[in-house]
Amino acid sequence: AQTVTQSQPEMSVQEAETVTLSCTYDTSENNYYLFWYKQPPSRQMILVIRQEAYKQQNATENRFSVNFQKAAKSFSLKISDSQLGDTAMYFCALLVYNTDKLIFGTGTRLQVFP
Amino acid sequence: DSGVTQTPKHLITATGQRVTLRCSPRSGDLSVYWYQQSLDQGLQFLIQYYNGEERAKGNILERFSAQQFPDLHSELNLSSLELGDSALYFCASSHTGRGGLNEQYFGPGTRLTVT
């Protein structure tokens, strides 16, 4: 069985600062993908960034980057230059190759303060 | 805007009733997924359809059913509703059914309140 754990229920950061959200996962499969989704107060689920497990290079999307440690089964999200619009719930998710079923963590609520 | 549409946005109904949630996938997407987001269970995968056929099942109750029509839109039917069924129901779509990176794009969700 696959599991995703987000151990930080809530985080806060000041505008323009950097914050890191943690995620660990468990799977016995070798081929899988990892995602971070953002859910703002509007409740829309927005894909922030993705990482293919076979790629060693960490994914980056503008101010968002990940630290993927495959051996440790860790997948953290770093948000640089935090903006007020980054305030949202952030979900880490695992997708095992050939299953298409996203397994979500419980989420981290991020508050960005001015 | 993800290109996935869901109707209605909000639904309020009583226990014991039946409701239907509708989803239209992004243009060109063949797969539709349904997820439930509740306070106590978090985000859970319910069921997936690919090109009209059921492809995968998750923690979907027997009172719930779904289908995907020839035009690829999907409906999730919830019957004998209970208070605990109150949740946000998301539909997501992707281009293919399985294999490779298959990003799922989420609709805005339907907020179901059972009173």
CSV table of N, CA and C in Angstrom, one decimal, chain A residues 33 35 37 39 42-47 50 52 89 91 95 97-105, chain B residues 2 33 35 37 43 45 48 56 58 88 90 96-104 106-108 111:
chain,number,residue,atom,x,y,z
A,33,TYR,N,5.4,9.0,-9.6
A,33,TYR,CA,5.5,10.4,-9.8
A,33,TYR,C,5.1,11.1,-8.5
A,35,PHE,N,3.8,14.9,-6.8
A,35,PHE,CA,3.2,16.2,-7.1
A,35,PHE,C,3.0,17.0,-5.8
A,37,TYR,N,0.2,19.9,-4.9
A,37,TYR,CA,-1.0,20.7,-5.4
A,37,TYR,C,-1.3,21.8,-4.3
A,39,GLN,N,-4.3,24.3,-2.8
A,39,GLN,CA,-5.7,24.6,-2.8
A,39,GLN,C,-5.9,25.9,-2.0
A,42,SER,N,-10.4,29.4,-2.6
A,42,SER,CA,-11.4,29.1,-3.6
A,42,SER,C,-11.7,27.6,-3.7
A,43,ARG,N,-10.9,26.8,-3.2
A,43,ARG,CA,-11.0,25.3,-3.2
A,43,ARG,C,-10.6,24.6,-4.4
A,44,GLN,N,-10.2,25.4,-5.4
A,44,GLN,CA,-9.7,24.8,-6.7
A,44,GLN,C,-8.4,24.1,-6.4
A,45,MET,N,-8.2,22.9,-6.9
A,45,MET,CA,-6.9,22.2,-6.8
A,45,MET,C,-6.0,22.6,-8.0
A,46,ILE,N,-4.9,23.1,-7.7
A,46,ILE,CA,-4.0,23.6,-8.7
A,46,ILE,C,-2.6,22.9,-8.6
A,47,LEU,N,-2.2,22.3,-9.7
A,47,LEU,CA,-0.9,21.6,-9.8
A,47,LEU,C,0.2,22.7,-9.7
A,50,ARG,N,5.7,19.0,-10.3
A,50,ARG,CA,5.7,17.5,-10.4
A,50,ARG,C,7.2,17.0,-10.5
A,52,GLU,N,9.3,13.3,-11.6
A,52,GLU,CA,9.3,11.9,-12.0
A,52,GLU,C,10.4,11.2,-11.1
A,89,MET,N,-3.8,25.7,1.2
A,89,MET,CA,-3.5,24.4,1.6
A,89,MET,C,-2.6,23.8,0.6
A,91,PHE,N,-1.0,20.2,-0.8
A,91,PHE,CA,-1.1,18.7,-0.7
A,91,PHE,C,0.0,18.1,-1.5
A,95,LEU,N,1.7,9.3,-7.3
A,95,LEU,CA,1.0,8.5,-8.4
A,95,LEU,C,1.9,7.4,-8.8
A,97,TYR,N,3.1,4.5,-11.2
A,97,TYR,CA,3.0,4.2,-12.6
A,97,TYR,C,2.0,3.1,-12.9
A,98,ASN,N,1.2,3.3,-13.8
A,98,ASN,CA,0.2,2.4,-14.2
A,98,ASN,C,-1.0,2.2,-13.3
A,99,THR,N,-1.2,3.1,-12.4
A,99,THR,CA,-2.3,3.1,-11.5
A,99,THR,C,-3.3,4.3,-11.7
A,100,ASP,N,-2.7,5.4,-11.9
A,100,ASP,CA,-3.5,6.6,-12.1
A,100,ASP,C,-4.3,7.1,-10.9
A,101,LYS,N,-4.1,6.5,-9.8
A,101,LYS,CA,-4.8,6.9,-8.6
A,101,LYS,C,-3.8,7.7,-7.7
A,102,LEU,N,-4.2,9.0,-7.6
A,102,LEU,CA,-3.4,9.9,-6.8
A,102,LEU,C,-3.7,9.6,-5.3
A,103,ILE,N,-2.6,9.5,-4.5
A,103,ILE,CA,-2.7,9.3,-3.1
A,103,ILE,C,-2.2,10.6,-2.5
A,104,PHE,N,-3.1,11.2,-1.7
A,104,PHE,CA,-2.8,12.5,-1.1
A,104,PHE,C,-2.4,12.4,0.3
A,105,GLY,N,-1.5,13.4,0.7
A,105,GLY,CA,-1.3,13.6,2.1
A,105,GLY,C,-2.4,14.4,2.8
B,2,SER,N,-8.9,25.2,-15.3
B,2,SER,CA,-8.3,23.9,-15.7
B,2,SER,C,-8.9,23.4,-17.0
B,33,TYR,N,-11.7,11.1,-13.3
B,33,TYR,CA,-11.5,10.6,-12.0
B,33,TYR,C,-12.4,11.4,-11.0
B,35,TYR,N,-12.9,12.3,-6.9
B,35,TYR,CA,-12.3,12.3,-5.6
B,35,TYR,C,-13.3,13.0,-4.6
B,37,GLN,N,-13.4,15.0,-0.9
B,37,GLN,CA,-12.6,15.7,0.1
B,37,GLN,C,-13.5,16.0,1.3
B,43,LEU,N,-8.6,13.9,1.3
B,43,LEU,CA,-8.8,13.7,-0.2
B,43,LEU,C,-8.7,12.2,-0.5
B,45,PHE,N,-9.5,9.1,-3.4
B,45,PHE,CA,-9.9,8.7,-4.8
B,45,PHE,C,-11.1,7.8,-4.7
B,48,GLN,N,-12.3,5.8,-11.3
B,48,GLN,CA,-11.8,6.3,-12.6
B,48,GLN,C,-12.5,5.7,-13.7
B,56,ALA,N,-10.6,2.0,-12.6
B,56,ALA,CA,-10.0,1.8,-11.2
B,56,ALA,C,-11.1,2.2,-10.2
B,58,GLY,N,-11.6,3.0,-6.0
B,58,GLY,CA,-11.0,3.3,-4.7
B,58,GLY,C,-12.0,3.0,-3.6
B,88,LEU,N,-16.7,17.9,-0.3
B,88,LEU,CA,-16.4,18.5,-1.6
B,88,LEU,C,-16.0,17.4,-2.6
B,90,PHE,N,-14.6,16.3,-6.1
B,90,PHE,CA,-13.8,16.8,-7.3
B,90,PHE,C,-13.9,15.8,-8.4
B,96,THR,N,-4.7,10.4,-21.1
B,96,THR,CA,-4.7,8.9,-21.3
B,96,THR,C,-5.2,8.2,-20.0
B,97,GLY,N,-5.3,6.9,-20.1
B,97,GLY,CA,-5.8,6.2,-19.0
B,97,GLY,C,-4.7,5.6,-18.0
B,98,ARG,N,-3.6,5.3,-18.6
B,98,ARG,CA,-2.6,4.6,-17.7
B,98,ARG,C,-1.2,4.7,-18.4
B,99,GLY,N,-0.3,4.7,-17.5
B,99,GLY,CA,1.1,4.6,-18.0
B,99,GLY,C,1.7,6.0,-18.3
B,100,GLY,N,2.9,6.2,-17.8
B,100,GLY,CA,3.6,7.4,-18.1
B,100,GLY,C,3.1,8.5,-17.2
B,101,LEU,N,3.6,9.7,-17.3
B,101,LEU,CA,3.1,10.8,-16.6
B,101,LEU,C,1.8,11.3,-17.1
B,102,ASN,N,0.8,11.2,-16.3
B,102,ASN,CA,-0.5,11.4,-16.7
B,102,ASN,C,-1.1,12.5,-15.7
B,103,GLU,N,-0.8,13.7,-16.0
B,103,GLU,CA,-1.3,14.8,-15.1
B,103,GLU,C,-2.8,14.8,-15.0
B,104,GLN,N,-3.3,15.0,-13.8
B,104,GLN,CA,-4.7,15.1,-13.6
B,104,GLN,C,-5.0,16.6,-13.4
B,106,PHE,N,-7.9,19.2,-12.2
B,106,PHE,CA,-9.1,19.2,-11.4
B,106,PHE,C,-10.1,20.3,-11.7
B,107,GLY,N,-11.3,19.9,-11.6
B,107,GLY,CA,-12.4,20.8,-11.7
B,107,GLY,C,-12.6,21.6,-10.4
B,108,PRO,N,-13.5,22.6,-10.4
B,108,PRO,CA,-13.7,23.4,-9.2
B,108,PRO,C,-14.4,22.7,-8.1
B,111,ARG,N,-19.7,21.2,-3.9
B,111,ARG,CA,-19.9,21.2,-2.5
B,111,ARG,C,-21.2,20.6,-2.2
